[in-house]
Amino acid sequence: MKTYMCVPCGFMYVEELGIPEDGIPAGTPWEEVPEDWTCPDCGVTKADFMAIEI
């Protein structure tokens, strides 16, 4: 599983955790996160996230 970081604000999307409060269950791969989803902290789109190694 991978982690993606919002470049503008640093919010982390961790595939194994998902974001259940946004309707994205744990284990959801980044590719399956809806294209119209936005960062819950700053509102940018998926295009503003980058894959990171932790």
PDB file of N, CA and C in Angstrom:
ATOM      1  N   MET A   1       0.839  -1.175   0.000  1.00  0.00           N
ATOM      2  CA  MET A   1       0.000   0.000   0.000  1.00  0.00           C
ATOM      3  C   MET A   1       0.892   1.249   0.000  1.00  0.00           C
ATOM      4  N   LYS A   2       0.369   2.301  -0.598  1.00  0.00           N
ATOM      5  CA  LYS A   2       1.144   3.524  -0.776  1.00  0.00           C
ATOM      6  C   LYS A   2       0.558   4.689   0.017  1.00  0.00           C
ATOM      7  N   THR A   3       1.347   5.742   0.114  1.00  0.00           N
ATOM      8  CA  THR A   3       0.934   6.971   0.776  1.00  0.00           C
ATOM      9  C   THR A   3       1.115   8.117  -0.205  1.00  0.00           C
ATOM     10  N   TYR A   4       0.158   9.028  -0.215  1.00  0.00           N
ATOM     11  CA  TYR A   4       0.190  10.197  -1.088  1.00  0.00           C
ATOM     12  C   TYR A   4       0.051  11.441  -0.232  1.00  0.00           C
ATOM     13  N   MET A   5       0.850  12.457  -0.549  1.00  0.00           N
ATOM     14  CA  MET A   5       0.850  13.686   0.232  1.00  0.00           C
ATOM     15  C   MET A   5       0.328  14.854  -0.603  1.00  0.00           C
ATOM     16  N   CYS A   6      -0.520  15.656   0.026  1.00  0.00           N
ATOM     17  CA  CYS A   6      -0.996  16.892  -0.590  1.00  0.00           C
ATOM     18  C   CYS A   6       0.164  17.880  -0.550  1.00  0.00           C
ATOM     19  N   VAL A   7       0.616  18.314  -1.710  1.00  0.00           N
ATOM     20  CA  VAL A   7       1.769  19.215  -1.778  1.00  0.00           C
ATOM     21  C   VAL A   7       1.486  20.557  -1.092  1.00  0.00           C
ATOM     22  N   PRO A   8       0.342  21.187  -1.308  1.00  0.00           N
ATOM     23  CA  PRO A   8       0.123  22.491  -0.668  1.00  0.00           C
ATOM     24  C   PRO A   8       0.034  22.451   0.857  1.00  0.00           C
ATOM     25  N   CYS A   9      -0.589  21.400   1.448  1.00  0.00           N
ATOM     26  CA  CYS A   9      -0.820  21.461   2.896  1.00  0.00           C
ATOM     27  C   CYS A   9      -0.201  20.317   3.693  1.00  0.00           C
ATOM     28  N   GLY A  10       0.248  19.243   3.029  1.00  0.00           N
ATOM     29  CA  GLY A  10       0.884  18.149   3.744  1.00  0.00           C
ATOM     30  C   GLY A  10      -0.050  17.046   4.213  1.00  0.00           C
ATOM     31  N   PHE A  11      -1.348  17.137   3.913  1.00  0.00           N
ATOM     32  CA  PHE A  11      -2.283  16.062   4.274  1.00  0.00           C
ATOM     33  C   PHE A  11      -1.816  14.756   3.646  1.00  0.00           C
ATOM     34  N   MET A  12      -1.919  13.652   4.383  1.00  0.00           N
ATOM     35  CA  MET A  12      -1.485  12.348   3.891  1.00  0.00           C
ATOM     36  C   MET A  12      -2.686  11.444   3.615  1.00  0.00           C
ATOM     37  N   TYR A  13      -2.721  10.876   2.405  1.00  0.00           N
ATOM     38  CA  TYR A  13      -3.687   9.821   2.101  1.00  0.00           C
ATOM     39  C   TYR A  13      -2.928   8.504   2.158  1.00  0.00           C
ATOM     40  N   VAL A  14      -3.307   7.656   3.112  1.00  0.00           N
ATOM     41  CA  VAL A  14      -2.671   6.357   3.294  1.00  0.00           C
ATOM     42  C   VAL A  14      -3.663   5.302   2.805  1.00  0.00           C
ATOM     43  N   GLU A  15      -3.295   4.590   1.734  1.00  0.00           N
ATOM     44  CA  GLU A  15      -4.218   3.633   1.124  1.00  0.00           C
ATOM     45  C   GLU A  15      -4.769   2.630   2.132  1.00  0.00           C
ATOM     46  N   GLU A  16      -3.924   2.125   3.019  1.00  0.00           N
ATOM     47  CA  GLU A  16      -4.403   1.104   3.950  1.00  0.00           C
ATOM     48  C   GLU A  16      -5.394   1.651   4.978  1.00  0.00           C
ATOM     49  N   LEU A  17      -5.415   2.966   5.193  1.00  0.00           N
ATOM     50  CA  LEU A  17      -6.352   3.576   6.134  1.00  0.00           C
ATOM     51  C   LEU A  17      -7.591   4.140   5.445  1.00  0.00           C
ATOM     52  N   GLY A  18      -7.437   4.588   4.192  1.00  0.00           N
ATOM     53  CA  GLY A  18      -8.543   5.244   3.505  1.00  0.00           C
ATOM     54  C   GLY A  18      -8.960   6.506   4.241  1.00  0.00           C
ATOM     55  N   ILE A  19     -10.157   6.970   3.941  1.00  0.00           N
ATOM     56  CA  ILE A  19     -10.747   8.109   4.666  1.00  0.00           C
ATOM     57  C   ILE A  19     -12.232   7.769   4.833  1.00  0.00           C
ATOM     58  N   PRO A  20     -12.538   6.891   5.787  1.00  0.00           N
ATOM     59  CA  PRO A  20     -13.926   6.437   5.942  1.00  0.00           C
ATOM     60  C   PRO A  20     -14.944   7.566   6.102  1.00  0.00           C
ATOM     61  N   GLU A  21     -14.555   8.651   6.756  1.00  0.00           N
ATOM     62  CA  GLU A  21     -15.491   9.769   6.943  1.00  0.00           C
ATOM     63  C   GLU A  21     -15.833  10.469   5.628  1.00  0.00           C
ATOM     64  N   ASP A  22     -15.013  10.252   4.584  1.00  0.00           N
ATOM     65  CA  ASP A  22     -15.293  10.787   3.247  1.00  0.00           C
ATOM     66  C   ASP A  22     -15.847   9.703   2.321  1.00  0.00           C
ATOM     67  N   GLY A  23     -16.172   8.530   2.888  1.00  0.00           N
ATOM     68  CA  GLY A  23     -16.719   7.444   2.083  1.00  0.00           C
ATOM     69  C   GLY A  23     -15.675   6.643   1.321  1.00  0.00           C
ATOM     70  N   ILE A  24     -14.403   6.761   1.707  1.00  0.00           N
ATOM     71  CA  ILE A  24     -13.321   6.013   1.051  1.00  0.00           C
ATOM     72  C   ILE A  24     -12.826   4.973   2.053  1.00  0.00           C
ATOM     73  N   PRO A  25     -13.249   3.706   1.878  1.00  0.00           N
ATOM     74  CA  PRO A  25     -12.896   2.677   2.859  1.00  0.00           C
ATOM     75  C   PRO A  25     -11.410   2.359   2.916  1.00  0.00           C
ATOM     76  N   ALA A  26     -10.982   1.817   4.051  1.00  0.00           N
ATOM     77  CA  ALA A  26      -9.600   1.368   4.222  1.00  0.00           C
ATOM     78  C   ALA A  26      -9.259   0.392   3.109  1.00  0.00           C
ATOM     79  N   GLY A  27      -8.037   0.491   2.601  1.00  0.00           N
ATOM     80  CA  GLY A  27      -7.584  -0.396   1.537  1.00  0.00           C
ATOM     81  C   GLY A  27      -7.879   0.093   0.136  1.00  0.00           C
ATOM     82  N   THR A  28      -8.461   1.279   0.005  1.00  0.00           N
ATOM     83  CA  THR A  28      -8.786   1.818  -1.319  1.00  0.00           C
ATOM     84  C   THR A  28      -7.524   2.346  -1.994  1.00  0.00           C
ATOM     85  N   PRO A  29      -7.150   1.750  -3.141  1.00  0.00           N
ATOM     86  CA  PRO A  29      -5.981   2.273  -3.868  1.00  0.00           C
ATOM     87  C   PRO A  29      -6.241   3.693  -4.366  1.00  0.00           C
ATOM     88  N   TRP A  30      -5.180   4.465  -4.481  1.00  0.00           N
ATOM     89  CA  TRP A  30      -5.273   5.854  -4.938  1.00  0.00           C
ATOM     90  C   TRP A  30      -6.012   5.951  -6.268  1.00  0.00           C
ATOM     91  N   GLU A  31      -5.765   5.003  -7.145  1.00  0.00           N
ATOM     92  CA  GLU A  31      -6.397   5.021  -8.467  1.00  0.00           C
ATOM     93  C   GLU A  31      -7.918   4.922  -8.383  1.00  0.00           C
ATOM     94  N   GLU A  32      -8.439   4.372  -7.288  1.00  0.00           N
ATOM     95  CA  GLU A  32      -9.883   4.215  -7.124  1.00  0.00           C
ATOM     96  C   GLU A  32     -10.533   5.353  -6.342  1.00  0.00           C
ATOM     97  N   VAL A  33      -9.725   6.274  -5.828  1.00  0.00           N
ATOM     98  CA  VAL A  33     -10.282   7.466  -5.178  1.00  0.00           C
ATOM     99  C   VAL A  33     -10.922   8.293  -6.292  1.00  0.00           C
ATOM    100  N   PRO A  34     -12.182   8.718  -6.111  1.00  0.00           N
ATOM    101  CA  PRO A  34     -12.859   9.459  -7.180  1.00  0.00           C
ATOM    102  C   PRO A  34     -12.072  10.684  -7.663  1.00  0.00           C
ATOM    103  N   GLU A  35     -12.107  10.929  -8.956  1.00  0.00           N
ATOM    104  CA  GLU A  35     -11.383  12.062  -9.546  1.00  0.00           C
ATOM    105  C   GLU A  35     -11.864  13.405  -9.007  1.00  0.00           C
ATOM    106  N   ASP A  36     -13.129  13.471  -8.562  1.00  0.00           N
ATOM    107  CA  ASP A  36     -13.651  14.745  -8.057  1.00  0.00           C
ATOM    108  C   ASP A  36     -13.435  14.911  -6.542  1.00  0.00           C
ATOM    109  N   TRP A  37     -12.742  13.951  -5.926  1.00  0.00           N
ATOM    110  CA  TRP A  37     -12.424  14.052  -4.502  1.00  0.00           C
ATOM    111  C   TRP A  37     -11.438  15.200  -4.298  1.00  0.00           C
ATOM    112  N   THR A  38     -11.568  15.899  -3.173  1.00  0.00           N
ATOM    113  CA  THR A  38     -10.641  16.991  -2.863  1.00  0.00           C
ATOM    114  C   THR A  38     -10.047  16.781  -1.474  1.00  0.00           C
ATOM    115  N   CYS A  39      -8.896  17.360  -1.253  1.00  0.00           N
ATOM    116  CA  CYS A  39      -8.206  17.272   0.030  1.00  0.00           C
ATOM    117  C   CYS A  39      -9.128  17.808   1.134  1.00  0.00           C
ATOM    118  N   PRO A  40      -9.327  17.031   2.200  1.00  0.00           N
ATOM    119  CA  PRO A  40     -10.211  17.508   3.266  1.00  0.00           C
ATOM    120  C   PRO A  40      -9.651  18.695   4.055  1.00  0.00           C
ATOM    121  N   ASP A  41      -8.351  18.937   3.950  1.00  0.00           N
ATOM    122  CA  ASP A  41      -7.759  20.053   4.695  1.00  0.00           C
ATOM    123  C   ASP A  41      -7.708  21.357   3.900  1.00  0.00           C
ATOM    124  N   CYS A  42      -7.396  21.278   2.588  1.00  0.00           N
ATOM    125  CA  CYS A  42      -7.227  22.529   1.838  1.00  0.00           C
ATOM    126  C   CYS A  42      -8.060  22.611   0.549  1.00  0.00           C
ATOM    127  N   GLY A  43      -8.686  21.499   0.129  1.00  0.00           N
ATOM    128  CA  GLY A  43      -9.611  21.560  -0.998  1.00  0.00           C
ATOM    129  C   GLY A  43      -9.021  21.381  -2.382  1.00  0.00           C
ATOM    130  N   VAL A  44      -7.712  21.088  -2.496  1.00  0.00           N
ATOM    131  CA  VAL A  44      -7.139  20.889  -3.830  1.00  0.00           C
ATOM    132  C   VAL A  44      -7.529  19.506  -4.371  1.00  0.00           C
ATOM    133  N   THR A  45      -7.295  19.289  -5.658  1.00  0.00           N
ATOM    134  CA  THR A  45      -7.671  18.034  -6.295  1.00  0.00           C
ATOM    135  C   THR A  45      -6.558  16.996  -6.204  1.00  0.00           C
ATOM    136  N   LYS A  46      -6.866  15.782  -6.661  1.00  0.00           N
ATOM    137  CA  LYS A  46      -5.887  14.691  -6.664  1.00  0.00           C
ATOM    138  C   LYS A  46      -4.619  15.055  -7.429  1.00  0.00           C
ATOM    139  N   ALA A  47      -4.718  15.935  -8.412  1.00  0.00           N
ATOM    140  CA  ALA A  47      -3.571  16.325  -9.213  1.00  0.00           C
ATOM    141  C   ALA A  47      -2.484  16.993  -8.366  1.00  0.00           C
ATOM    142  N   ASP A  48      -2.856  17.505  -7.192  1.00  0.00           N
ATOM    143  CA  ASP A  48      -1.908  18.194  -6.334  1.00  0.00           C
ATOM    144  C   ASP A  48      -1.295  17.285  -5.268  1.00  0.00           C
ATOM    145  N   PHE A  49      -1.476  15.971  -5.412  1.00  0.00           N
ATOM    146  CA  PHE A  49      -0.894  14.999  -4.489  1.00  0.00           C
ATOM    147  C   PHE A  49       0.290  14.321  -5.175  1.00  0.00           C
ATOM    148  N   MET A  50       1.250  13.868  -4.369  1.00  0.00           N
ATOM    149  CA  MET A  50       2.369  13.109  -4.913  1.00  0.00           C
ATOM    150  C   MET A  50       2.617  11.876  -4.050  1.00  0.00           C
ATOM    151  N   ALA A  51       3.050  10.795  -4.688  1.00  0.00           N
ATOM    152  CA  ALA A  51       3.371   9.573  -3.960  1.00  0.00           C
ATOM    153  C   ALA A  51       4.640   9.804  -3.157  1.00  0.00           C
ATOM    154  N   ILE A  52       4.643   9.290  -1.920  1.00  0.00           N
ATOM    155  CA  ILE A  52       5.837   9.423  -1.084  1.00  0.00           C
ATOM    156  C   ILE A  52       6.176   8.079  -0.457  1.00  0.00           C
ATOM    157  N   GLU A  53       7.428   7.944  -0.051  1.00  0.00           N
ATOM    158  CA  GLU A  53       7.887   6.759   0.663  1.00  0.00           C
ATOM    159  C   GLU A  53       8.008   7.121   2.136  1.00  0.00           C
ATOM    160  N   ILE A  54       7.460   6.276   2.981  1.00  0.00           N
ATOM    161  CA  ILE A  54       7.560   6.526   4.423  1.00  0.00           C
ATOM    162  C   ILE A  54       8.408   5.428   5.041  1.00  0.00           C
TER     163      ILE A  54
END
